[in-house]
PDB file of C-alpha atoms in Angstrom:
ATOM      1  CA  GLN A   1     -39.924   1.430  60.148  1.00  0.00           C
ATOM      2  CA  SER A   2     -39.810   0.156  56.414  1.00  0.00           C
ATOM      3  CA  ALA A   3     -36.809  -0.615  54.968  1.00  0.00           C
ATOM      4  CA  LEU A   4     -35.339   1.420  52.498  1.00  0.00           C
ATOM      5  CA  THR A   5     -35.349  -0.178  48.831  1.00  0.00           C
ATOM      6  CA  GLN A   6     -32.446  -1.484  47.221  1.00  0.00           C
ATOM      7  CA  PRO A   7     -32.119  -3.621  43.753  1.00  0.00           C
ATOM      8  CA  ALA A   8     -32.148  -7.520  45.144  1.00  0.00           C
ATOM      9  CA  SER A   9     -29.061  -8.046  42.849  1.00  0.00           C
ATOM     10  CA  VAL A  10     -26.654  -6.246  40.321  1.00  0.00           C
ATOM     11  CA  SER A  11     -23.865  -7.597  37.874  1.00  0.00           C
ATOM     12  CA  GLY A  12     -20.546  -5.961  36.001  1.00  0.00           C
ATOM     13  CA  SER A  13     -17.442  -7.092  34.088  1.00  0.00           C
ATOM     14  CA  PRO A  14     -14.292  -6.406  35.486  1.00  0.00           C
ATOM     15  CA  GLY A  15     -13.013  -2.415  34.676  1.00  0.00           C
ATOM     16  CA  GLN A  16     -17.044  -1.575  34.157  1.00  0.00           C
ATOM     17  CA  SER A  17     -18.757   0.812  36.614  1.00  0.00           C
ATOM     18  CA  ILE A  18     -21.694  -0.020  38.241  1.00  0.00           C
ATOM     19  CA  THR A  19     -24.262   2.135  40.594  1.00  0.00           C
ATOM     20  CA  ILE A  20     -26.777   0.763  43.279  1.00  0.00           C
ATOM     21  CA  SER A  21     -29.597   2.620  44.543  1.00  0.00           C
ATOM     22  CA  CYS A  22     -31.233   3.096  47.598  1.00  0.00           C
ATOM     23  CA  THR A  23     -34.784   4.767  48.187  1.00  0.00           C
ATOM     24  CA  GLY A  24     -36.188   6.057  51.077  1.00  0.00           C
ATOM     25  CA  THR A  25     -38.902   9.017  51.941  1.00  0.00           C
ATOM     26  CA  SER A  26     -38.507  12.445  53.116  1.00  0.00           C
ATOM     27  CA  SER A  27     -38.446  11.194  56.757  1.00  0.00           C
ATOM     28  CA  ASP A  28     -35.081   9.310  56.046  1.00  0.00           C
ATOM     29  CA  VAL A  29     -32.716   9.444  52.929  1.00  0.00           C
ATOM     30  CA  GLY A  30     -34.292  12.550  51.620  1.00  0.00           C
ATOM     31  CA  GLY A  31     -34.386  14.813  55.184  1.00  0.00           C
ATOM     32  CA  TYR A  32     -30.838  13.974  56.313  1.00  0.00           C
ATOM     33  CA  ASN A  33     -27.641  13.382  54.723  1.00  0.00           C
ATOM     34  CA  TYR A  34     -26.888  10.618  56.756  1.00  0.00           C
ATOM     35  CA  VAL A  35     -26.850   8.237  54.269  1.00  0.00           C
ATOM     36  CA  SER A  36     -24.117   5.302  54.767  1.00  0.00           C
ATOM     37  CA  TRP A  37     -23.110   2.350  52.692  1.00  0.00           C
ATOM     38  CA  TYR A  38     -21.424  -0.881  53.747  1.00  0.00           C
ATOM     39  CA  GLN A  39     -19.622  -3.925  51.841  1.00  0.00           C
ATOM     40  CA  GLN A  40     -20.500  -7.486  53.067  1.00  0.00           C
ATOM     41  CA  HIS A  41     -18.455 -10.481  51.824  1.00  0.00           C
ATOM     42  CA  PRO A  42     -20.017 -14.010  53.013  1.00  0.00           C
ATOM     43  CA  GLY A  43     -19.248 -14.914  56.275  1.00  0.00           C
ATOM     44  CA  LYS A  44     -18.170 -11.960  57.580  1.00  0.00           C
ATOM     45  CA  ALA A  45     -18.955  -8.694  59.168  1.00  0.00           C
ATOM     46  CA  PRO A  46     -19.913  -5.459  57.320  1.00  0.00           C
ATOM     47  CA  LYS A  47     -17.472  -2.675  56.792  1.00  0.00           C
ATOM     48  CA  LEU A  48     -18.106   0.727  56.080  1.00  0.00           C
ATOM     49  CA  MET A  49     -17.574   1.839  52.564  1.00  0.00           C
ATOM     50  CA  ILE A  50     -19.238   5.188  52.436  1.00  0.00           C
ATOM     51  CA  TYR A  51     -20.770   7.923  55.246  1.00  0.00           C
ATOM     52  CA  ASP A  52     -22.701  11.233  55.338  1.00  0.00           C
ATOM     53  CA  VAL A  53     -23.745  10.510  51.810  1.00  0.00           C
ATOM     54  CA  SER A  54     -20.595  10.574  49.598  1.00  0.00           C
ATOM     55  CA  ASN A  55     -17.430  10.847  52.271  1.00  0.00           C
ATOM     56  CA  ARG A  56     -15.033   7.775  51.785  1.00  0.00           C
ATOM     57  CA  PRO A  57     -13.363   6.404  55.095  1.00  0.00           C
ATOM     58  CA  SER A  58      -9.471   6.192  55.411  1.00  0.00           C
ATOM     59  CA  GLY A  59      -8.489   3.099  53.907  1.00  0.00           C
ATOM     60  CA  VAL A  60     -11.508   2.753  51.252  1.00  0.00           C
ATOM     61  CA  SER A  61     -10.699   2.608  47.303  1.00  0.00           C
ATOM     62  CA  ASN A  62     -11.519   5.956  45.822  1.00  0.00           C
ATOM     63  CA  ARG A  63     -13.173   3.623  42.966  1.00  0.00           C
ATOM     64  CA  PHE A  64     -15.937   3.797  45.683  1.00  0.00           C
ATOM     65  CA  SER A  65     -18.307   7.067  45.808  1.00  0.00           C
ATOM     66  CA  GLY A  66     -21.625   8.222  46.747  1.00  0.00           C
ATOM     67  CA  SER A  67     -24.343  10.730  46.195  1.00  0.00           C
ATOM     68  CA  LYS A  68     -27.828  11.413  46.462  1.00  0.00           C
ATOM     69  CA  SER A  69     -30.822  12.998  44.702  1.00  0.00           C
ATOM     70  CA  GLY A  70     -34.354  13.799  46.615  1.00  0.00           C
ATOM     71  CA  ASN A  71     -35.120  10.445  48.582  1.00  0.00           C
ATOM     72  CA  THR A  72     -32.836   8.135  46.383  1.00  0.00           C
ATOM     73  CA  ALA A  73     -29.101   7.869  47.647  1.00  0.00           C
ATOM     74  CA  SER A  74     -26.666   6.280  44.895  1.00  0.00           C
ATOM     75  CA  LEU A  75     -23.394   3.781  45.419  1.00  0.00           C
ATOM     76  CA  THR A  76     -21.185   3.706  42.388  1.00  0.00           C
ATOM     77  CA  ILE A  77     -17.997   1.185  41.843  1.00  0.00           C
ATOM     78  CA  SER A  78     -15.749   1.875  39.258  1.00  0.00           C
ATOM     79  CA  GLY A  79     -13.036  -0.030  37.856  1.00  0.00           C
ATOM     80  CA  LEU A  80     -15.162  -3.162  38.976  1.00  0.00           C
ATOM     81  CA  GLN A  81     -13.009  -5.914  40.526  1.00  0.00           C
ATOM     82  CA  ALA A  82     -12.973  -9.494  41.461  1.00  0.00           C
ATOM     83  CA  GLU A  83     -12.952  -8.415  45.079  1.00  0.00           C
ATOM     84  CA  ASP A  84     -15.868  -6.280  44.980  1.00  0.00           C
ATOM     85  CA  GLU A  85     -18.223  -8.792  44.610  1.00  0.00           C
ATOM     86  CA  ALA A  86     -20.211  -8.844  48.066  1.00  0.00           C
ATOM     87  CA  ASP A  87     -23.343  -7.639  49.621  1.00  0.00           C
ATOM     88  CA  TYR A  88     -23.984  -4.283  49.879  1.00  0.00           C
ATOM     89  CA  TYR A  89     -26.489  -2.020  52.413  1.00  0.00           C
ATOM     90  CA  CYS A  90     -27.100   1.112  52.452  1.00  0.00           C
ATOM     91  CA  SER A  91     -28.633   3.168  56.025  1.00  0.00           C
ATOM     92  CA  SER A  92     -30.072   6.177  56.723  1.00  0.00           C
ATOM     93  CA  TYR A  93     -30.926   8.066  59.664  1.00  0.00           C
ATOM     94  CA  THR A  94     -34.850   8.981  60.101  1.00  0.00           C
ATOM     95  CA  SER A  95     -37.165  11.079  61.484  1.00  0.00           C
ATOM     96  CA  THR A  96     -37.637   9.122  64.688  1.00  0.00           C
ATOM     97  CA  SER A  97     -34.315   8.947  65.454  1.00  0.00           C
ATOM     98  CA  THR A  98     -33.561   5.613  64.493  1.00  0.00           C
ATOM     99  CA  ARG A  99     -31.364   3.956  61.783  1.00  0.00           C
ATOM    100  CA  VAL A 100     -32.969   2.150  59.008  1.00  0.00           C
ATOM    101  CA  PHE A 101     -30.812  -0.462  56.536  1.00  0.00           C
ATOM    102  CA  GLY A 102     -31.995  -1.164  52.800  1.00  0.00           C
ATOM    103  CA  GLY A 103     -32.705  -4.867  52.271  1.00  0.00           C
ATOM    104  CA  GLY A 104     -29.211  -5.116  50.636  1.00  0.00           C
ATOM    105  CA  THR A 105     -27.866  -5.700  46.882  1.00  0.00           C
ATOM    106  CA  LYS A 106     -25.883  -8.581  45.768  1.00  0.00           C
ATOM    107  CA  LEU A 107     -23.230  -7.802  43.337  1.00  0.00           C
ATOM    108  CA  THR A 108     -21.844 -10.084  41.035  1.00  0.00           C
ATOM    109  CA  VAL A 109     -18.422  -9.622  38.969  1.00  0.00           C
ATOM    110  CA  LEU A 110     -18.947 -11.518  35.628  1.00  0.00           C
TER     111      LEU A 110
ATOM    112  CA  GLN B   1      -6.536  -0.940  67.085  1.00  0.00           C
ATOM    113  CA  VAL B   2     -10.363  -0.215  67.705  1.00  0.00           C
ATOM    114  CA  GLN B   3     -12.214  -3.455  67.898  1.00  0.00           C
ATOM    115  CA  LEU B   4     -15.555  -4.756  69.373  1.00  0.00           C
ATOM    116  CA  VAL B   5     -16.138  -8.505  70.290  1.00  0.00           C
ATOM    117  CA  GLU B   6     -19.625  -9.434  71.049  1.00  0.00           C
ATOM    118  CA  SER B   7     -19.875 -12.454  73.482  1.00  0.00           C
ATOM    119  CA  GLY B   8     -23.275 -14.278  74.990  1.00  0.00           C
ATOM    120  CA  GLY B   9     -24.716 -15.760  72.139  1.00  0.00           C
ATOM    121  CA  GLY B  10     -26.628 -19.140  72.385  1.00  0.00           C
ATOM    122  CA  LEU B  11     -29.383 -21.322  71.718  1.00  0.00           C
ATOM    123  CA  VAL B  12     -32.535 -20.550  73.786  1.00  0.00           C
ATOM    124  CA  LYS B  13     -36.140 -21.746  74.180  1.00  0.00           C
ATOM    125  CA  PRO B  14     -38.835 -19.287  72.817  1.00  0.00           C
ATOM    126  CA  GLY B  15     -40.073 -17.004  75.730  1.00  0.00           C
ATOM    127  CA  GLY B  16     -36.305 -17.072  77.068  1.00  0.00           C
ATOM    128  CA  SER B  17     -33.845 -14.738  77.583  1.00  0.00           C
ATOM    129  CA  LEU B  18     -30.325 -13.597  76.995  1.00  0.00           C
ATOM    130  CA  ARG B  19     -27.671 -11.612  77.560  1.00  0.00           C
ATOM    131  CA  LEU B  20     -25.349 -10.087  74.958  1.00  0.00           C
ATOM    132  CA  SER B  21     -21.916  -8.413  75.676  1.00  0.00           C
ATOM    133  CA  CYS B  22     -19.845  -6.447  73.858  1.00  0.00           C
ATOM    134  CA  ALA B  23     -16.211  -5.555  74.624  1.00  0.00           C
ATOM    135  CA  ALA B  24     -14.988  -2.320  73.358  1.00  0.00           C
ATOM    136  CA  SER B  25     -11.005  -1.594  72.932  1.00  0.00           C
ATOM    137  CA  GLY B  26      -8.452   0.959  71.156  1.00  0.00           C
ATOM    138  CA  PHE B  27     -10.794   4.130  71.177  1.00  0.00           C
ATOM    139  CA  THR B  28     -12.251   6.193  74.042  1.00  0.00           C
ATOM    140  CA  PHE B  29     -15.719   4.303  74.580  1.00  0.00           C
ATOM    141  CA  SER B  30     -17.498   6.819  76.641  1.00  0.00           C
ATOM    142  CA  ASP B  31     -17.348   9.469  73.959  1.00  0.00           C
ATOM    143  CA  HIS B  32     -19.297   7.249  71.509  1.00  0.00           C
ATOM    144  CA  TYR B  33     -22.753   5.981  70.689  1.00  0.00           C
ATOM    145  CA  MET B  34     -23.219   2.217  70.343  1.00  0.00           C
ATOM    146  CA  SER B  35     -25.591   0.617  68.530  1.00  0.00           C
ATOM    147  CA  TRP B  36     -26.582  -2.963  67.981  1.00  0.00           C
ATOM    148  CA  ILE B  37     -27.815  -4.643  64.381  1.00  0.00           C
ATOM    149  CA  ARG B  38     -29.158  -8.082  63.715  1.00  0.00           C
ATOM    150  CA  GLN B  39     -29.197 -10.590  60.462  1.00  0.00           C
ATOM    151  CA  ALA B  40     -30.876 -13.293  60.523  1.00  0.00           C
ATOM    152  CA  PRO B  41     -29.639 -16.446  58.494  1.00  0.00           C
ATOM    153  CA  GLY B  42     -29.777 -15.583  54.842  1.00  0.00           C
ATOM    154  CA  LYS B  43     -31.292 -12.179  55.221  1.00  0.00           C
ATOM    155  CA  GLY B  44     -30.507  -8.354  55.556  1.00  0.00           C
ATOM    156  CA  LEU B  45     -29.328  -6.248  58.316  1.00  0.00           C
ATOM    157  CA  GLU B  46     -31.685  -5.092  61.094  1.00  0.00           C
ATOM    158  CA  TRP B  47     -31.251  -2.145  63.539  1.00  0.00           C
ATOM    159  CA  VAL B  48     -32.031  -2.944  66.758  1.00  0.00           C
ATOM    160  CA  SER B  49     -30.679  -0.558  69.307  1.00  0.00           C
ATOM    161  CA  TYR B  50     -28.597   2.493  70.312  1.00  0.00           C
ATOM    162  CA  ILE B  51     -27.464   4.130  73.699  1.00  0.00           C
ATOM    163  CA  SER B  52     -26.200   7.460  74.008  1.00  0.00           C
ATOM    164  CA  SER B  53     -22.543   8.039  75.037  1.00  0.00           C
ATOM    165  CA  SER B  54     -23.210   9.730  78.678  1.00  0.00           C
ATOM    166  CA  SER B  55     -24.045   7.966  81.836  1.00  0.00           C
ATOM    167  CA  SER B  56     -27.982   9.164  81.580  1.00  0.00           C
ATOM    168  CA  SER B  57     -28.142   7.152  78.570  1.00  0.00           C
ATOM    169  CA  TYR B  58     -30.617   8.081  75.673  1.00  0.00           C
ATOM    170  CA  THR B  59     -31.670   4.756  74.351  1.00  0.00           C
ATOM    171  CA  ASN B  60     -33.729   3.917  71.182  1.00  0.00           C
ATOM    172  CA  TYR B  61     -34.963   0.457  69.629  1.00  0.00           C
ATOM    173  CA  ALA B  62     -36.902  -0.940  66.732  1.00  0.00           C
ATOM    174  CA  ASP B  63     -40.388  -1.417  66.831  1.00  0.00           C
ATOM    175  CA  SER B  64     -39.642  -5.064  66.360  1.00  0.00           C
ATOM    176  CA  VAL B  65     -38.031  -5.269  69.775  1.00  0.00           C
ATOM    177  CA  LYS B  66     -39.067  -2.336  71.719  1.00  0.00           C
ATOM    178  CA  GLY B  67     -40.306  -3.861  75.518  1.00  0.00           C
ATOM    179  CA  ARG B  68     -38.491  -6.963  74.861  1.00  0.00           C
ATOM    180  CA  PHE B  69     -35.010  -5.836  74.317  1.00  0.00           C
ATOM    181  CA  THR B  70     -33.030  -3.386  77.097  1.00  0.00           C
ATOM    182  CA  ILE B  71     -29.830  -1.706  75.943  1.00  0.00           C
ATOM    183  CA  SER B  72     -27.075  -0.450  78.452  1.00  0.00           C
ATOM    184  CA  ARG B  73     -23.632   0.207  78.666  1.00  0.00           C
ATOM    185  CA  ASP B  74     -21.087   0.145  81.476  1.00  0.00           C
ATOM    186  CA  ASN B  75     -18.037   2.960  80.580  1.00  0.00           C
ATOM    187  CA  ALA B  76     -16.146   2.337  83.221  1.00  0.00           C
ATOM    188  CA  LYS B  77     -15.654  -1.283  81.919  1.00  0.00           C
ATOM    189  CA  ASN B  78     -15.830  -0.401  78.045  1.00  0.00           C
ATOM    190  CA  SER B  79     -18.584  -3.025  77.694  1.00  0.00           C
ATOM    191  CA  LEU B  80     -22.226  -2.552  75.832  1.00  0.00           C
ATOM    192  CA  PHE B  81     -25.097  -5.042  76.763  1.00  0.00           C
ATOM    193  CA  LEU B  82     -28.066  -6.322  75.127  1.00  0.00           C
ATOM    194  CA  GLN B  83     -30.655  -7.595  77.605  1.00  0.00           C
ATOM    195  CA  MET B  84     -33.135  -9.949  75.452  1.00  0.00           C
ATOM    196  CA  ASN B  85     -36.519 -11.098  77.066  1.00  0.00           C
ATOM    197  CA  SER B  86     -39.471 -12.940  75.750  1.00  0.00           C
ATOM    198  CA  LEU B  87     -37.580 -14.265  72.894  1.00  0.00           C
ATOM    199  CA  ARG B  88     -39.314 -15.405  69.799  1.00  0.00           C
ATOM    200  CA  ALA B  89     -38.267 -17.358  66.795  1.00  0.00           C
ATOM    201  CA  GLU B  90     -37.671 -14.484  64.499  1.00  0.00           C
ATOM    202  CA  ASP B  91     -35.223 -13.130  66.876  1.00  0.00           C
ATOM    203  CA  THR B  92     -32.736 -15.781  65.358  1.00  0.00           C
ATOM    204  CA  ALA B  93     -29.549 -13.838  63.666  1.00  0.00           C
ATOM    205  CA  VAL B  94     -26.039 -13.396  64.320  1.00  0.00           C
ATOM    206  CA  TYR B  95     -26.370  -9.943  66.189  1.00  0.00           C
ATOM    207  CA  TYR B  96     -23.192  -7.234  65.812  1.00  0.00           C
ATOM    208  CA  CYS B  97     -22.380  -4.282  68.016  1.00  0.00           C
ATOM    209  CA  ALA B  98     -20.846  -1.286  66.078  1.00  0.00           C
ATOM    210  CA  ARG B  99     -20.016   1.950  67.082  1.00  0.00           C
ATOM    211  CA  ASP B 100     -22.488   4.736  66.147  1.00  0.00           C
ATOM    212  CA  GLY B 101     -21.586   8.178  64.910  1.00  0.00           C
ATOM    213  CA  ASN B 102     -24.495   8.547  62.313  1.00  0.00           C
ATOM    214  CA  TRP B 103     -22.723   5.556  60.732  1.00  0.00           C
ATOM    215  CA  LEU B 104     -21.759   2.425  61.943  1.00  0.00           C
ATOM    216  CA  ASP B 105     -17.869   1.638  62.302  1.00  0.00           C
ATOM    217  CA  PRO B 106     -16.486  -0.196  63.336  1.00  0.00           C
ATOM    218  CA  TRP B 107     -18.393  -3.635  63.858  1.00  0.00           C
ATOM    219  CA  GLY B 108     -17.402  -6.268  65.855  1.00  0.00           C
ATOM    220  CA  GLN B 109     -17.296 -10.022  64.213  1.00  0.00           C
ATOM    221  CA  GLY B 110     -20.995 -10.996  65.756  1.00  0.00           C
ATOM    222  CA  THR B 111     -22.577 -13.744  67.906  1.00  0.00           C
ATOM    223  CA  LEU B 112     -25.184 -15.960  67.053  1.00  0.00           C
ATOM    224  CA  VAL B 113     -28.393 -16.241  68.839  1.00  0.00           C
ATOM    225  CA  THR B 114     -30.518 -18.960  68.107  1.00  0.00           C
ATOM    226  CA  VAL B 115     -34.477 -19.260  69.441  1.00  0.00           C
ATOM    227  CA  SER B 116     -35.826 -22.232  68.702  1.00  0.00           C
ATOM    228  CA  SER B 117     -37.479 -25.382  71.259  1.00  0.00           C
TER     229      SER B 117
END
């Protein structure tokens, strides 16, 4: 199972919006509405930010939103804040009943 | 509160074995699928394995560990396990357990496995 494709890095200034893409195939991202996104700060465990493409868990800021079009899912962070600086990973269920992650995107808040 | 605590990591020689444990609390463990995920130093996340909730547990594995790793659970003790055999240098990673409901939440703090001679 190949990893989903994410940009290695993105950056933005405080208050701006950024979008991180996650590209897979019809056997994973495109075939199921089971895309999730995770935030990981250095030395910490990942934290769920978005599940089932566009749902936010309780306690996650509404500045985080998710969407999907075809084989590409996206995470958008609006009103960028310094605390958003972290690594972000997408994940999807697959046609072989496994899970697959993206390679991760490092978000830098300028 | 919902909590997962991994243990059992350490230094092991190539070809050796190690058994990881994950203790769950704060939720009905037996109702949920569970997964193991790993992260090599400085690298991204890699899903390793999951196990279904029931006693007749359905399991699945990443190709990279199939035939070497075995996931299991003890619902009476709210515990998840990962038996790792024939370990290789490339298995060196922090291993996380997570509750699996088509999304992974929460995650434990992780346990470090180092495979080196």
